[in-house]
Tab-separated table of C-alpha atoms in Angstrom:
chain	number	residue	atom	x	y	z
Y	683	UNK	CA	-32.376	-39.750	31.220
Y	684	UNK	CA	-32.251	-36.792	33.594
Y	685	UNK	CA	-32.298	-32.994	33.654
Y	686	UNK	CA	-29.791	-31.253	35.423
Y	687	UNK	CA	-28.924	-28.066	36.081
Y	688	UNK	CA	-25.952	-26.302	37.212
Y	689	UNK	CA	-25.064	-23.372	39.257
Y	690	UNK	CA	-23.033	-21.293	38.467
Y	691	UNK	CA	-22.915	-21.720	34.361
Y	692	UNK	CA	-19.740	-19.612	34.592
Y	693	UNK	CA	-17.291	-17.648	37.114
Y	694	UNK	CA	-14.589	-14.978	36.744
Y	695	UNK	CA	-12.582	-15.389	40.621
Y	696	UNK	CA	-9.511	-14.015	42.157
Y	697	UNK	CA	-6.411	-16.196	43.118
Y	698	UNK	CA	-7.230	-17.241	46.693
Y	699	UNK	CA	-11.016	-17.131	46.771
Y	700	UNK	CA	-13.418	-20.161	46.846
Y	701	UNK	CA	-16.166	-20.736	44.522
Y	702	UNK	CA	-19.110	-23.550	45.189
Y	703	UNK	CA	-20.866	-25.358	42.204
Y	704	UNK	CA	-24.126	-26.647	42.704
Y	705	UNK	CA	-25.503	-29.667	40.873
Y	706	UNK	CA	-29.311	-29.817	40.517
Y	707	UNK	CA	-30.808	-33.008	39.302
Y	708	UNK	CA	-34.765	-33.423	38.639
Y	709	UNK	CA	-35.310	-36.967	39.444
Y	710	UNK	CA	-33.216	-39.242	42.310
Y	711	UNK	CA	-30.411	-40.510	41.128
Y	712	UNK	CA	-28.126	-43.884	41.735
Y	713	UNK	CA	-24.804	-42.233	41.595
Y	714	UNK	CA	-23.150	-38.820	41.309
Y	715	UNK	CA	-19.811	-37.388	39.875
Y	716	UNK	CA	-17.571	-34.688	39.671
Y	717	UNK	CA	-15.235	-33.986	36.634
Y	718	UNK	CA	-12.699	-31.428	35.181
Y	719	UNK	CA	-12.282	-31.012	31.807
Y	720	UNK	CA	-9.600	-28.476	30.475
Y	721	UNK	CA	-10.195	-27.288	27.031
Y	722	UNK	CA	-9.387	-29.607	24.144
Y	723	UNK	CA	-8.752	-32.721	26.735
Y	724	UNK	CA	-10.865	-35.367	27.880
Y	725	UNK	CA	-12.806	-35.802	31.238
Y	726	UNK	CA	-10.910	-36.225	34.582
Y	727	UNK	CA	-12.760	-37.785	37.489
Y	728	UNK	CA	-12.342	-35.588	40.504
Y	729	UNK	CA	-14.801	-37.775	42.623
Y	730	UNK	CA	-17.854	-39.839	42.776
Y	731	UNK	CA	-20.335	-38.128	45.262
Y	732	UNK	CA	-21.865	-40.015	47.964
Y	733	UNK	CA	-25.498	-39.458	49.161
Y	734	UNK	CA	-24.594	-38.798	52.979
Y	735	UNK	CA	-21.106	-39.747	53.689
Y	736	UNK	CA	-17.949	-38.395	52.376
Y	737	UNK	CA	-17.085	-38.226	49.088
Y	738	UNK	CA	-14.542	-41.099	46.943
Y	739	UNK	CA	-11.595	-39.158	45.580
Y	740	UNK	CA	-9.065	-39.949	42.665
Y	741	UNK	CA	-5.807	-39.636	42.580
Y	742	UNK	CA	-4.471	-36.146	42.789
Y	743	UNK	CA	-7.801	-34.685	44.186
Y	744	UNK	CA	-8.102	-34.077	47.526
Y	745	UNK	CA	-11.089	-32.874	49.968
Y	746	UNK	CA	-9.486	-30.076	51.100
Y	747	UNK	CA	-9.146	-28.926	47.881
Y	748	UNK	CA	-12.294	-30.048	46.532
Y	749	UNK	CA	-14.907	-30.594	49.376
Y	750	UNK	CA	-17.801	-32.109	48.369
Y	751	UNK	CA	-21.723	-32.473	49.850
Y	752	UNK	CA	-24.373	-34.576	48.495
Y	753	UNK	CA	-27.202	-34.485	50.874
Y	754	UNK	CA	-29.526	-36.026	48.924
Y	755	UNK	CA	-30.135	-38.118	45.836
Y	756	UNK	CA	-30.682	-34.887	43.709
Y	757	UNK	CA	-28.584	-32.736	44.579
Y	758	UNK	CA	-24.698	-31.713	45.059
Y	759	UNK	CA	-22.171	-29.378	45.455
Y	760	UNK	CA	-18.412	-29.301	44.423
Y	761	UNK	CA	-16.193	-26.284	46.266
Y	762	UNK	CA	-13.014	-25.305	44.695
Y	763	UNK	CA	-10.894	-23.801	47.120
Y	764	UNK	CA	-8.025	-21.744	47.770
Y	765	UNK	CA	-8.521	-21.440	43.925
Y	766	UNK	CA	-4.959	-20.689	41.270
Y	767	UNK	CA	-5.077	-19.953	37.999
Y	768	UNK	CA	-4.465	-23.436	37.040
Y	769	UNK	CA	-7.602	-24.370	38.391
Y	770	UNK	CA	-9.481	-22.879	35.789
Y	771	UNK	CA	-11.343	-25.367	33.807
Y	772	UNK	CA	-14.967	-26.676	32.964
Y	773	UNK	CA	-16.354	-28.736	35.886
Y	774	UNK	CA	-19.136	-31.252	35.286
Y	775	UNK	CA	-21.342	-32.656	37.486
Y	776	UNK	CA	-22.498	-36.046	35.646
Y	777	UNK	CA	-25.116	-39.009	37.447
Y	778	UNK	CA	-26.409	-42.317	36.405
Y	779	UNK	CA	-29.813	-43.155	36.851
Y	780	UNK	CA	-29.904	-46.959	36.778
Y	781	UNK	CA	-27.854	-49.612	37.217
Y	782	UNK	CA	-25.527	-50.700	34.313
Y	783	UNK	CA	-27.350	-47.334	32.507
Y	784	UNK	CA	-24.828	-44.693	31.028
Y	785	UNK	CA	-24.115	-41.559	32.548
Y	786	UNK	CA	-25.509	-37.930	31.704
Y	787	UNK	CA	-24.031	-34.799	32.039
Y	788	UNK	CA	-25.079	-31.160	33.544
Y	789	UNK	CA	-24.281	-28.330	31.204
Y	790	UNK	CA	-21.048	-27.402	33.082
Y	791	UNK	CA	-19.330	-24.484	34.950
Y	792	UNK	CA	-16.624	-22.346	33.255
Y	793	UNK	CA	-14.144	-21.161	35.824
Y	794	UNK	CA	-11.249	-18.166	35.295
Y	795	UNK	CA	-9.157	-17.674	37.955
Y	796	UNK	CA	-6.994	-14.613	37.479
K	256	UNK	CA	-5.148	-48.708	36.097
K	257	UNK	CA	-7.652	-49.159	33.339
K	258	UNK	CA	-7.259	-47.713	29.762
K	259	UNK	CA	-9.309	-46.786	27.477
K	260	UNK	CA	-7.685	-45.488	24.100
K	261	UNK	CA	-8.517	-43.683	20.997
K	262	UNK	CA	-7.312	-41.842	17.998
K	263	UNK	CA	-7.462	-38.331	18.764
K	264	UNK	CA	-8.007	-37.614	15.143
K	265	UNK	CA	-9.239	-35.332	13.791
K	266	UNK	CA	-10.947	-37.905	11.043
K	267	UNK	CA	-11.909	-36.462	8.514
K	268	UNK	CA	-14.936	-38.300	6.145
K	269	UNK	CA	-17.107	-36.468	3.183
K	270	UNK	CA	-20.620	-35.831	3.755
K	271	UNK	CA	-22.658	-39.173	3.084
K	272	UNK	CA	-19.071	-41.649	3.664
K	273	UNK	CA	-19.425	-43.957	6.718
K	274	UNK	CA	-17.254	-42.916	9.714
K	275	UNK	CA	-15.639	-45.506	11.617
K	276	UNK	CA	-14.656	-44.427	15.343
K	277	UNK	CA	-12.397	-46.935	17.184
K	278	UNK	CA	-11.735	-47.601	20.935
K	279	UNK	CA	-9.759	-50.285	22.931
K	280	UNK	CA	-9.652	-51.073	26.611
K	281	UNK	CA	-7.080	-52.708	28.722
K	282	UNK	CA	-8.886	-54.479	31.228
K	283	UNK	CA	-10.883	-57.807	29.859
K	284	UNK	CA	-13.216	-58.142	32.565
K	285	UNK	CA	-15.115	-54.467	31.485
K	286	UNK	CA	-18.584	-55.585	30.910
K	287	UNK	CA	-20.624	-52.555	29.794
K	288	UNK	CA	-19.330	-50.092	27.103
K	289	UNK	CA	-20.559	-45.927	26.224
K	290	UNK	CA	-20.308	-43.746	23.123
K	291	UNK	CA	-20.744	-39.995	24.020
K	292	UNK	CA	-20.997	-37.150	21.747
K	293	UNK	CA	-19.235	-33.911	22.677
K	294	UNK	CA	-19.719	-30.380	20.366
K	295	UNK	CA	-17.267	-27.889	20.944
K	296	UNK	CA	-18.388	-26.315	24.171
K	297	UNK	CA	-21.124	-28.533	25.425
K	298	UNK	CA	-20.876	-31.371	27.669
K	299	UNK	CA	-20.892	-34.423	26.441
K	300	UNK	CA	-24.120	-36.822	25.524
K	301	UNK	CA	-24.632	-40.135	25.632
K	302	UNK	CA	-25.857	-41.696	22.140
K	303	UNK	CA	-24.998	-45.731	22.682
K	304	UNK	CA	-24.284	-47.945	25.048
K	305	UNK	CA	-23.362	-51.583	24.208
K	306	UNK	CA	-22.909	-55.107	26.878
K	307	UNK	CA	-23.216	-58.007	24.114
K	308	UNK	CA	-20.393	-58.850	21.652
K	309	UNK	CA	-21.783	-58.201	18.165
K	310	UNK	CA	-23.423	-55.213	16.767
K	311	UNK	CA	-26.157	-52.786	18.451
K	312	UNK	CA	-28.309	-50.410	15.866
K	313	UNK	CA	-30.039	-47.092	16.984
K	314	UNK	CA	-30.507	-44.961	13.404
K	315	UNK	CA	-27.447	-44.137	11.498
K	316	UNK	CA	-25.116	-45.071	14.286
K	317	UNK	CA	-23.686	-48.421	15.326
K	318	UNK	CA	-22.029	-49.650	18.080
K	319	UNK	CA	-19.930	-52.863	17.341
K	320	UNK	CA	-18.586	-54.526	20.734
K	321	UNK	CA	-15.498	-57.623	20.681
K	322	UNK	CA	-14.900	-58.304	23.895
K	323	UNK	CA	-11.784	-61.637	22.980
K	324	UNK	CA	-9.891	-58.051	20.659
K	325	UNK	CA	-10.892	-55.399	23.581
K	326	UNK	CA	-12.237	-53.198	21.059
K	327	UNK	CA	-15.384	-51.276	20.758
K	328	UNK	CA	-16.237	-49.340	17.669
K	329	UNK	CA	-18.923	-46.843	16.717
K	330	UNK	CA	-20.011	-46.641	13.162
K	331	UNK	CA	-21.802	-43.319	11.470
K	332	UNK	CA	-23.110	-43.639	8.292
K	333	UNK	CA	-24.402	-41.458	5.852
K	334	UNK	CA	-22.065	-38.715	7.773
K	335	UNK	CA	-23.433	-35.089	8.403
K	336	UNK	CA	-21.876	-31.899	8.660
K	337	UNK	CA	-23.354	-31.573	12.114
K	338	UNK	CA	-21.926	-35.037	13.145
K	339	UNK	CA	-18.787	-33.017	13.326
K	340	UNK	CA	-17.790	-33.289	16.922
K	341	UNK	CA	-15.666	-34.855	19.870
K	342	UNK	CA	-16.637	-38.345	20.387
K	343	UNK	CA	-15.642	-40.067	23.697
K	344	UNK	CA	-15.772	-43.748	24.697
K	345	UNK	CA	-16.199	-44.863	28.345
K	346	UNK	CA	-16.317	-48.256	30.293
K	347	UNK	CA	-17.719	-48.889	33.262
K	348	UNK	CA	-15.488	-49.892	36.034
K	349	UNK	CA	-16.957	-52.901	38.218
K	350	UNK	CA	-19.775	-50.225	38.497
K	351	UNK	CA	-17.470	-47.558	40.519
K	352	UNK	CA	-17.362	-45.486	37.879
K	353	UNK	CA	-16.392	-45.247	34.192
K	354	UNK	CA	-13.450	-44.705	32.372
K	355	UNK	CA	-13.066	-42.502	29.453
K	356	UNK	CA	-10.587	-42.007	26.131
K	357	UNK	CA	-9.380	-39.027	25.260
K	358	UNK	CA	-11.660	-38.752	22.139
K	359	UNK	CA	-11.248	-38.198	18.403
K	360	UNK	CA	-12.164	-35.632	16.617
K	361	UNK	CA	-14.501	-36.563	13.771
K	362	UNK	CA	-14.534	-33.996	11.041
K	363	UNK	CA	-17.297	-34.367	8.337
K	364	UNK	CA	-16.547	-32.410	5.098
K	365	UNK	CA	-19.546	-30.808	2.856
């Protein structure tokens, strides 16, 4: 397993603003993700981050909207921008630490836009 | 597009019953298969993972994989109160990424 952090645990933003999630992880890792889960539903895959080239987005996610960094194995960031109130949501950064192994998940980041 | 399906529940078992969680998948090459547990306002955790048709033990939980029906199913016996709780099956996808279900709801009744 792994033990990641997140940054920040939860938000309160205005319509417009940006807000940048960081995604801490305590050992390298083989792969990286980015998910959105609105209350009650299940996870959505925004994008899998890649260690030094751009991120790999789904369908309906876009980098402009959500850029994304991973510099390193460890760590990653996730930027919500020009942010609406339907944006608001739990975002989960998630890795996998060995092949054919199982994911595990950071402890999430509540957003509110107003 | 890969699926992954479940009940949504909520099941609902008595303390000490067996609960039976269900989960099919539409595409028949997936190889490697996940059980995580979600409580209401955590993230979710992984408690089984299963490649092998057959059954796969770890405690009171057991994952039971066939890959010819497309099903994989998680089994809880002797049911707690505080297995109450969202639980999510994934597959991996050629190693991409994974795909979850939408969950069920197991409810476990004192």
């Amino acid at each position: 397993s792994a033990v990641i952090s997140q940054k920040p645990s939860r938000d309160i933003c205005q319509r417009g603003t940006s807000l940048t999630i960081q995604c801490q992880v305590d050992s390298q890792v083989t792969m990286m993700f980015w998910y959105r889960q609105q209350p009650g539903q299940s996870l959505t895959l925004i994008a899998t981050a890649n260690q030094g080239s751009e991120a790999t987005y789904e369908s309906g996610f876009v980098i402009d909207k959500f850029p994304i960094s991973r510099p390193n194995l460890t760590f990653s960031t996730l930027t919500v921008s020009n942010m609406s109130p339907e944006d608001s949501s739990i975002y989960l950064c998630s890795v996998v630490t060995s092949p054919s192994g199982g994911q595990y998940f950071g402890p999430g980041t509540r957003l509110l836009v107003l | 597009q890969k699926e992954v399906e479940q009940n949504s529940g909520p099941l609902s078992v008595p303390e000490g019953a067996i609960a039976s969680l269900n989960c099919t998948y539409s595409d028949r090459g997936s190889q490697s298969f996940f059980w995580y547990r979600q409580y209401s306002g955590k993230s979710p955790e992984l408690i089984m993972f299963i490649y092998s048709n057959g059954d796969k033990e770890d405690g009171r939980f057991t994952a039971q994989l066939n890959k010819a029906s497309q099903y994989v199913s998680l089994l809880i016996r002797d049911s707690q109160p505080s297995d109450s709780a969202t639980y999510l099956c994934a597959v991996d996808n050629y190693g991409q990424n994974f795909v979850f279900g939408p969950g069920t709801r197991l409810s476990v009744l004192p």
